[in-house]
Coordinates of C-alpha atoms in Angstrom, one line a residue:
M1 CA 105.9 276.3 54.8
R2 CA 108.0 278.6 52.6
G3 CA 108.6 278.9 48.9
E4 CA 107.8 280.8 45.8
A5 CA 104.2 282.2 45.9
G6 CA 102.0 280.5 43.4
H7 CA 103.9 277.3 43.4
F8 CA 103.6 274.3 45.6
P9 CA 103.3 274.4 48.6
L10 CA 102.4 278.1 48.3
D11 CA 99.7 277.7 45.7
A12 CA 96.1 278.5 46.7
A13 CA 94.9 274.9 46.6
T14 CA 97.6 273.7 49.0
V15 CA 97.1 276.7 51.3
R16 CA 93.4 276.0 51.5
E17 CA 94.1 272.3 52.4
A18 CA 96.7 273.3 55.0
A19 CA 94.1 275.6 56.6
R20 CA 91.4 273.0 56.5
S21 CA 93.7 270.5 58.0
L22 CA 94.8 272.9 60.8
A23 CA 91.2 273.8 61.6
R24 CA 90.2 270.1 61.8
H25 CA 93.1 269.1 64.0
L26 CA 92.5 272.0 66.3
A27 CA 88.8 271.2 66.6
A28 CA 89.6 267.6 67.3
R29 CA 91.7 268.5 70.3
S30 CA 89.4 271.2 71.6
E31 CA 87.7 270.5 74.9
D32 CA 84.7 272.8 74.0
K33 CA 83.1 271.1 70.9
S34 CA 80.4 273.7 70.8
R35 CA 82.8 276.5 70.0
A36 CA 84.2 277.1 66.5
V37 CA 88.0 277.1 66.2
Q38 CA 89.3 280.7 66.2
L39 CA 92.3 281.7 64.0
L40 CA 94.1 285.1 64.1
V41 CA 95.7 285.8 60.7
G42 CA 98.2 288.5 59.6
R43 CA 100.5 289.1 56.7
D44 CA 103.5 291.1 55.6
T45 CA 103.5 293.5 52.5
R46 CA 104.2 291.0 49.7
E47 CA 101.9 291.3 46.7
S48 CA 100.9 287.6 47.2
G49 CA 99.9 288.1 50.8
E50 CA 96.3 289.1 50.1
W51 CA 95.3 286.1 47.9
L52 CA 97.2 283.7 50.1
E53 CA 95.4 285.1 53.2
R54 CA 92.1 284.7 51.3
A55 CA 92.8 281.1 50.4
L56 CA 93.8 280.3 54.0
M57 CA 90.6 281.8 55.4
E58 CA 88.5 280.0 52.9
G59 CA 90.0 276.7 53.8
A60 CA 89.6 277.3 57.5
S61 CA 86.0 278.3 57.0
E62 CA 85.2 275.2 55.0
A63 CA 86.4 273.2 58.1
G64 CA 84.1 275.3 60.4
A65 CA 86.7 277.7 61.8
E66 CA 86.4 281.4 62.2
S67 CA 89.2 283.8 61.2
L68 CA 90.1 287.3 62.2
S69 CA 92.5 289.2 60.0
A70 CA 94.8 291.8 61.4
G71 CA 95.9 292.7 57.9
V72 CA 99.5 293.8 57.5
I73 CA 101.1 293.2 60.9
T74 CA 104.4 291.9 62.2
T75 CA 104.9 288.2 63.1
P76 CA 105.2 288.9 66.8
G77 CA 102.1 291.0 66.5
V78 CA 100.1 288.0 65.4
A79 CA 101.7 285.9 68.2
Y80 CA 100.7 288.5 70.8
L81 CA 97.1 288.9 69.5
A82 CA 96.6 285.1 69.3
R83 CA 97.5 285.0 73.0
A84 CA 95.6 288.1 74.1
L85 CA 92.4 287.0 72.3
K86 CA 92.7 283.4 73.3
A87 CA 92.6 282.2 69.7
D88 CA 93.3 278.6 68.9
A89 CA 96.2 279.6 66.7
G90 CA 97.9 282.6 65.1
V91 CA 98.8 282.3 61.4
V92 CA 101.3 284.6 59.7
I93 CA 101.7 284.8 56.0
S94 CA 105.3 286.0 55.5
A95 CA 108.7 284.9 54.2
S96 CA 110.6 287.1 56.6
H97 CA 113.8 288.3 55.1
N98 CA 113.3 286.5 51.7
P99 CA 112.6 288.5 48.5
Y100 CA 109.1 289.4 47.5
Q101 CA 108.6 286.4 45.1
D102 CA 108.6 284.1 48.1
N103 CA 106.0 283.7 50.8
G104 CA 105.4 281.4 53.7
I105 CA 103.1 280.4 56.5
K106 CA 104.0 280.3 60.2
I107 CA 101.6 279.0 62.8
F108 CA 101.7 279.9 66.5
A109 CA 100.0 278.2 69.4
P110 CA 98.0 280.4 71.8
D111 CA 101.0 280.8 74.2
G112 CA 103.2 282.2 71.4
R113 CA 105.2 279.1 70.7
K114 CA 105.5 277.7 67.1
L115 CA 103.1 275.0 66.3
D116 CA 104.1 271.6 67.8
D117 CA 105.8 269.1 65.6
E118 CA 103.1 266.5 65.9
T119 CA 100.4 268.8 64.4
E120 CA 102.8 269.9 61.7
R121 CA 103.3 266.3 60.6
L122 CA 99.5 265.8 60.5
I123 CA 99.1 268.8 58.3
E124 CA 101.9 267.8 56.1
A125 CA 100.3 264.3 55.7
D126 CA 97.0 265.9 54.7
I127 CA 98.7 268.2 52.2
L128 CA 100.6 265.3 50.6
A129 CA 97.7 262.9 50.5
P130 CA 96.5 261.8 47.0
V131 CA 94.5 264.4 45.3
E132 CA 91.4 262.2 45.0
N133 CA 91.3 261.7 48.7
N134 CA 92.1 265.2 49.6
R135 CA 91.4 268.2 47.5
D136 CA 88.7 267.2 45.0
E137 CA 86.1 266.9 47.7
H138 CA 86.8 270.6 48.6
P139 CA 86.1 272.7 45.5
T140 CA 87.1 276.3 45.5
A141 CA 84.7 278.1 47.8
T142 CA 82.7 281.1 47.0
D143 CA 82.2 284.0 49.5
A144 CA 78.7 282.7 50.1
Q145 CA 79.8 279.2 50.9
V146 CA 82.5 280.3 53.5
N147 CA 80.8 283.5 54.7
L148 CA 83.9 285.6 54.6
K149 CA 83.7 289.2 55.6
T150 CA 84.7 291.8 53.0
G151 CA 85.1 295.5 52.7
A152 CA 85.5 298.3 55.2
A153 CA 84.4 296.2 58.1
V154 CA 87.3 293.9 57.7
E155 CA 89.8 296.8 57.6
D156 CA 88.2 298.5 60.6
E157 CA 88.6 295.2 62.5
A158 CA 92.2 294.8 61.4
A159 CA 93.0 298.4 62.4
R160 CA 91.6 297.7 65.9
L161 CA 93.7 294.6 66.2
R162 CA 96.9 296.4 65.2
A163 CA 96.1 299.2 67.6
R164 CA 95.7 296.7 70.4
Y165 CA 99.2 295.4 69.7
L166 CA 100.7 298.9 69.6
D167 CA 98.9 299.7 72.9
Y168 CA 100.5 296.6 74.4
L169 CA 104.0 297.7 73.3
A170 CA 103.6 301.3 74.3
E171 CA 101.8 300.9 77.6
E172 CA 103.0 297.6 79.0
V173 CA 106.4 296.9 77.5
A174 CA 107.5 300.5 77.3
D175 CA 105.6 301.4 80.6
G176 CA 106.9 304.8 81.5
L177 CA 109.6 305.0 78.9
R178 CA 109.8 308.5 77.4
L179 CA 112.0 309.2 74.4
E180 CA 111.8 313.0 74.1
G181 CA 115.1 314.3 72.7
T182 CA 116.0 310.9 71.2
R183 CA 116.6 310.8 67.5
I184 CA 116.0 307.4 65.9
V185 CA 116.4 306.3 62.3
I186 CA 114.2 303.3 61.5
D187 CA 114.7 301.1 58.4
C188 CA 111.3 299.3 58.0
A189 CA 112.5 297.1 55.1
N190 CA 109.3 298.0 53.3
G191 CA 107.8 295.3 55.4
A192 CA 105.2 294.7 58.1
A193 CA 106.7 297.4 60.5
S194 CA 106.4 300.2 57.9
Q195 CA 103.5 301.9 59.6
L196 CA 103.7 300.3 63.1
A197 CA 107.3 301.1 64.1
P198 CA 107.3 304.8 63.2
E199 CA 103.9 305.2 65.0
L200 CA 105.1 303.4 68.1
F201 CA 108.3 305.4 68.7
A202 CA 106.8 308.7 67.8
R203 CA 104.1 308.0 70.3
L204 CA 106.8 307.6 73.0
G205 CA 108.2 311.0 72.1
A206 CA 111.1 310.2 69.9
H207 CA 112.1 312.2 66.8
V208 CA 111.7 309.5 64.2
L209 CA 113.1 309.3 60.7
A210 CA 111.6 306.3 58.9
I211 CA 113.2 305.0 55.8
H212 CA 112.1 302.2 53.5
N213 CA 108.6 302.5 54.8
S214 CA 106.7 302.7 51.5
P215 CA 105.9 299.1 50.5
D216 CA 104.6 298.4 47.0
G217 CA 104.3 294.7 47.2
R218 CA 107.6 294.0 45.6
N219 CA 110.2 296.1 47.4
I220 CA 110.1 294.2 50.7
N221 CA 113.8 293.6 51.9
Q222 CA 115.1 295.0 48.6
D223 CA 118.4 296.6 49.4
C224 CA 117.1 297.6 52.8
G225 CA 116.3 296.2 56.2
S226 CA 118.4 293.9 58.4
L227 CA 120.2 292.4 55.5
H228 CA 121.5 295.7 54.1
I229 CA 122.7 297.9 56.9
E230 CA 124.9 300.3 54.8
G231 CA 122.1 302.8 54.1
L232 CA 121.0 302.9 57.7
R233 CA 124.6 303.6 58.8
R234 CA 124.8 306.6 56.4
R235 CA 121.5 308.1 57.5
V236 CA 122.3 307.7 61.2
I237 CA 125.5 309.7 60.7
E238 CA 123.9 312.3 58.4
E239 CA 121.0 312.9 60.8
K240 CA 123.2 312.8 63.9
A241 CA 120.8 310.3 65.3
D242 CA 121.3 308.5 68.7
L243 CA 120.3 305.1 67.3
G244 CA 119.5 303.3 64.0
V245 CA 117.4 300.2 63.9
A246 CA 116.8 297.8 60.9
Y247 CA 114.0 295.3 60.8
D248 CA 113.4 292.4 58.4
G249 CA 110.2 291.9 56.4
D250 CA 108.1 290.6 59.3
A251 CA 110.0 292.5 62.1
D252 CA 110.7 289.6 64.3
R253 CA 114.4 290.6 64.4
A254 CA 116.2 293.9 64.9
L255 CA 119.8 295.0 64.2
F256 CA 121.2 298.3 65.3
V257 CA 123.7 301.0 64.5
D258 CA 125.1 303.3 67.2
A259 CA 125.5 307.1 66.9
G260 CA 128.9 306.6 65.3
G261 CA 127.6 304.3 62.6
R262 CA 129.0 301.1 64.2
F263 CA 127.0 297.9 63.6
V264 CA 125.5 296.2 66.6
D265 CA 124.4 292.7 65.8
G266 CA 122.4 290.2 67.8
D267 CA 125.4 289.1 69.8
A268 CA 126.2 292.7 70.8
T269 CA 122.6 293.2 71.7
L270 CA 122.6 290.1 73.9
W271 CA 125.7 291.5 75.7
V272 CA 124.0 294.8 76.4
M273 CA 120.7 293.3 77.5
A274 CA 122.5 290.6 79.7
K275 CA 124.3 293.4 81.6
Y276 CA 121.1 295.4 82.0
L277 CA 118.9 292.5 83.2
D278 CA 121.7 291.2 85.5
Q279 CA 122.0 294.6 87.1
R280 CA 118.2 294.6 87.7
G281 CA 118.3 291.1 89.1
E282 CA 116.3 289.8 86.2
L283 CA 118.7 287.4 84.6
N284 CA 117.7 284.0 86.2
G285 CA 120.7 281.8 86.8
G286 CA 123.1 284.4 85.2
T287 CA 122.6 282.6 81.9
V288 CA 122.1 283.7 78.3
V289 CA 121.0 281.3 75.6
A290 CA 122.4 281.7 72.0
T291 CA 123.2 279.3 69.2
V292 CA 126.4 277.6 68.2
M293 CA 126.9 280.4 65.6
S294 CA 127.2 283.2 68.2
N295 CA 130.7 284.7 68.3
I296 CA 133.1 283.5 71.0
G297 CA 133.5 287.1 71.9
L298 CA 130.1 287.0 73.5
E299 CA 130.9 284.0 75.5
L300 CA 134.2 285.5 76.8
A301 CA 132.5 288.9 77.6
L302 CA 129.7 287.2 79.6
R303 CA 132.3 285.1 81.4
S304 CA 134.2 288.2 82.4
R305 CA 131.1 289.3 84.4
G306 CA 130.4 285.8 85.9
L307 CA 127.6 285.1 83.4
Q308 CA 127.3 281.9 81.3
L309 CA 126.4 281.4 77.7
L310 CA 124.3 278.3 76.9
R311 CA 124.5 277.2 73.2
T312 CA 121.8 275.5 71.1
D313 CA 121.5 274.3 67.5
V314 CA 120.8 277.0 65.0
G315 CA 117.2 278.3 65.1
D316 CA 115.0 280.4 67.3
K317 CA 113.0 277.3 68.1
Y318 CA 115.9 275.7 69.8
V319 CA 116.8 278.9 71.7
L320 CA 113.2 279.1 73.0
E321 CA 113.2 275.4 74.1
E322 CA 116.4 276.0 76.1
L323 CA 115.0 279.2 77.6
L324 CA 111.9 277.3 78.8
R325 CA 114.0 274.3 80.0
T326 CA 116.3 276.5 82.1
K327 CA 113.7 279.1 83.0
G328 CA 116.0 281.7 81.4
D329 CA 115.2 285.3 80.8
L330 CA 117.2 286.2 77.7
G331 CA 118.2 284.4 74.5
G332 CA 118.7 285.0 70.8
E333 CA 120.7 284.8 67.6
Q334 CA 123.3 286.9 65.8
S335 CA 120.6 287.7 63.3
G336 CA 118.9 290.0 65.8
H337 CA 116.2 287.5 66.8
I338 CA 116.0 288.2 70.5
I339 CA 113.6 286.5 72.9
F340 CA 112.5 287.9 76.3
P341 CA 110.3 285.0 77.5
R342 CA 108.9 287.0 80.5
R343 CA 107.2 289.1 77.8
S344 CA 106.8 287.0 74.8
L345 CA 107.9 283.5 73.5
A346 CA 108.3 285.0 70.0
G347 CA 111.1 287.2 68.9
D348 CA 109.9 290.8 68.5
G349 CA 112.1 293.4 66.8
M350 CA 110.1 296.4 68.2
M351 CA 110.1 294.9 71.7
T352 CA 113.9 294.4 71.4
T353 CA 114.3 298.1 70.4
L354 CA 112.2 299.2 73.4
Y355 CA 114.3 297.1 75.8
L356 CA 117.5 298.6 74.3
L357 CA 116.2 302.2 74.5
R358 CA 115.2 301.6 78.1
A359 CA 118.7 300.4 78.9
M360 CA 120.1 303.5 77.3
S361 CA 117.6 305.8 79.1
E362 CA 118.1 304.3 82.6
T363 CA 121.9 304.2 82.4
K364 CA 122.1 307.5 80.6
A365 CA 124.6 305.9 78.3
K366 CA 125.0 305.9 74.6
L367 CA 124.8 302.6 72.8
E368 CA 128.5 302.8 72.0
A369 CA 129.3 302.8 75.7
L370 CA 126.9 299.9 76.4
T371 CA 128.6 297.6 73.9
E372 CA 132.0 298.2 75.4
G373 CA 133.5 295.0 76.7
F374 CA 132.3 292.9 73.8
E375 CA 135.0 292.1 71.3
R376 CA 134.0 290.3 68.2
Y377 CA 136.6 287.7 67.3
P378 CA 137.6 287.1 63.7
Q379 CA 135.6 284.3 62.2
V380 CA 136.0 282.2 59.0
L381 CA 133.4 279.8 57.5
V382 CA 134.3 277.3 54.8
N383 CA 131.8 275.1 53.0
V384 CA 132.7 271.7 51.6
R385 CA 130.4 269.8 49.2
V386 CA 130.2 266.2 50.4
R387 CA 128.8 263.0 48.9
E388 CA 127.5 261.8 52.3
K389 CA 127.1 263.0 55.9
T390 CA 129.2 260.7 57.9
P391 CA 129.6 261.8 61.6
F392 CA 132.8 263.7 61.8
E393 CA 134.0 261.7 64.8
E394 CA 133.8 258.5 62.7
I395 CA 136.3 259.9 60.2
A396 CA 139.8 259.4 61.7
T397 CA 141.6 262.0 59.7
V398 CA 139.0 264.7 60.3
S399 CA 138.6 263.8 64.0
R400 CA 142.4 264.0 64.5
A401 CA 142.7 267.3 62.6
A402 CA 139.8 268.8 64.6
A403 CA 141.4 267.8 67.9
E404 CA 144.7 269.4 66.9
V405 CA 143.0 272.7 65.9
S406 CA 140.9 272.8 69.1
A407 CA 144.0 272.3 71.2
T408 CA 145.9 275.1 69.4
L409 CA 143.0 277.5 69.8
G410 CA 142.5 276.8 73.5
D411 CA 140.1 279.0 75.4
A412 CA 140.8 281.9 73.0
G413 CA 139.1 280.3 70.0
R414 CA 136.4 278.0 68.9
L415 CA 135.9 275.3 66.2
L416 CA 132.5 274.2 65.0
L417 CA 132.0 271.4 62.5
R418 CA 128.4 270.8 61.3
Y419 CA 126.5 269.6 58.3
S420 CA 123.9 271.8 56.5
G421 CA 120.4 270.7 57.3
T422 CA 119.2 271.3 53.7
E423 CA 122.2 270.7 51.5
R424 CA 125.1 268.2 51.2
L425 CA 127.5 270.6 52.7
A426 CA 130.0 270.3 55.6
R427 CA 130.6 273.6 57.3
V428 CA 133.8 274.5 59.0
M429 CA 133.6 277.5 61.3
I430 CA 136.6 278.7 63.3
E431 CA 136.9 281.8 65.5
G432 CA 140.2 283.0 67.0
Q433 CA 142.4 286.0 67.7
R434 CA 144.2 286.0 64.3
Q435 CA 142.6 285.9 60.9
D436 CA 145.5 284.3 59.1
E437 CA 145.7 281.6 61.7
I438 CA 142.1 280.6 61.7
E439 CA 142.0 280.7 57.9
R440 CA 144.9 278.2 57.8
H441 CA 143.2 275.9 60.2
A442 CA 139.9 276.1 58.4
H443 CA 141.4 275.1 55.0
T444 CA 143.3 272.3 56.7
L445 CA 140.1 270.9 58.0
A446 CA 138.2 271.5 54.8
N447 CA 140.8 269.6 52.9
A448 CA 140.6 266.7 55.3
I449 CA 136.9 266.5 54.9
K450 CA 137.2 266.8 51.1
D451 CA 139.7 264.0 50.9
A452 CA 137.5 261.7 53.0
I453 CA 133.9 262.4 51.8
G454 CA 134.2 265.2 49.3
E455 CA 131.9 265.1 46.3
A456 CA 133.7 263.8 43.2

């Protein structure tokens, strides 16, 4: 669920019903009927987070569930705690990289995976049921009715939960990694990592300069974080830092800047980590999982080392499914959402940073040197508004033009035709060695699509 806070489906009544529904369905499938359903809840720094969390916990309590709040914490932090505490689910209130007006709800199963599709559909059905059958029988609860904890005890409990997550990163994931003499600039996006990330890396001995780490409820992702790298680049150069890292609002992704201010996206990070894990014998099958949007430069770089790139549809959910299917050790997206399934089934920006710093430390190499061998190919993306989403292979003119382009590109380029999942748009993406050439091909294909099924 994601949308503007205060409006359906992110209004208090709908969130209460979603939580009631979740608690009921989790209770129905529980083998131990004597034990109350346990939820682990966390949120990012948006001003709507507190009242949405309260509504969620009220709804869950009305259905007999018990909730623990970790307060402001990263999305992967909730996924870890849900697993570590053997909760029935972890619930995150966050809209990730969206502006502060939006919010959302993500639900994790105890193993760290996103909630299964079947349960999602059941919850959606409960939410969309007629009001008289659904919400009127559940009036807004009072504190007495739902027995919610309040005050200092809640914050003390939340602080202990956050500390447990930091201990896991510092003592298990980092395990022996020392960062004395390393200068790091951290852009916290005024989000969930604002306190956690500076504390973690300082604890490991790094000299940390944190920026955009003063959230006020409305400045999350505002001209900062993973969508706005320019400020991080400047500070890395000014501070003569060894590394810059930018998180998004819930810190499930991380993007980097090397000491020279050069941008290191998720593809480049996958290249660095693939080499590192392969050298340690920890890259099962010599495969890396990424999406259809990853640059062909990553595929060619991996191939040069005898490694293989497996592609999925866009979305970390599909990356994880392929990792589990192939028993892979590394996967991710250009956005910086990287998954190390031996450690976690959720992308974790701070974990990714630790892995990258360990690679730098053990190889005694700068990030610039570690990214060598990966050449990002020029890419062009053209959107065409369409009146219908006819399969491209069923449109003769488009199919013929696509075949001609693919033949021209050969192994040194890539064509991807796909429809938007949410809009009536056809997307033409081409990568190749020459910008002018791929732009010409893209517009040729776009015109073929427009002539066949373009919106009038």
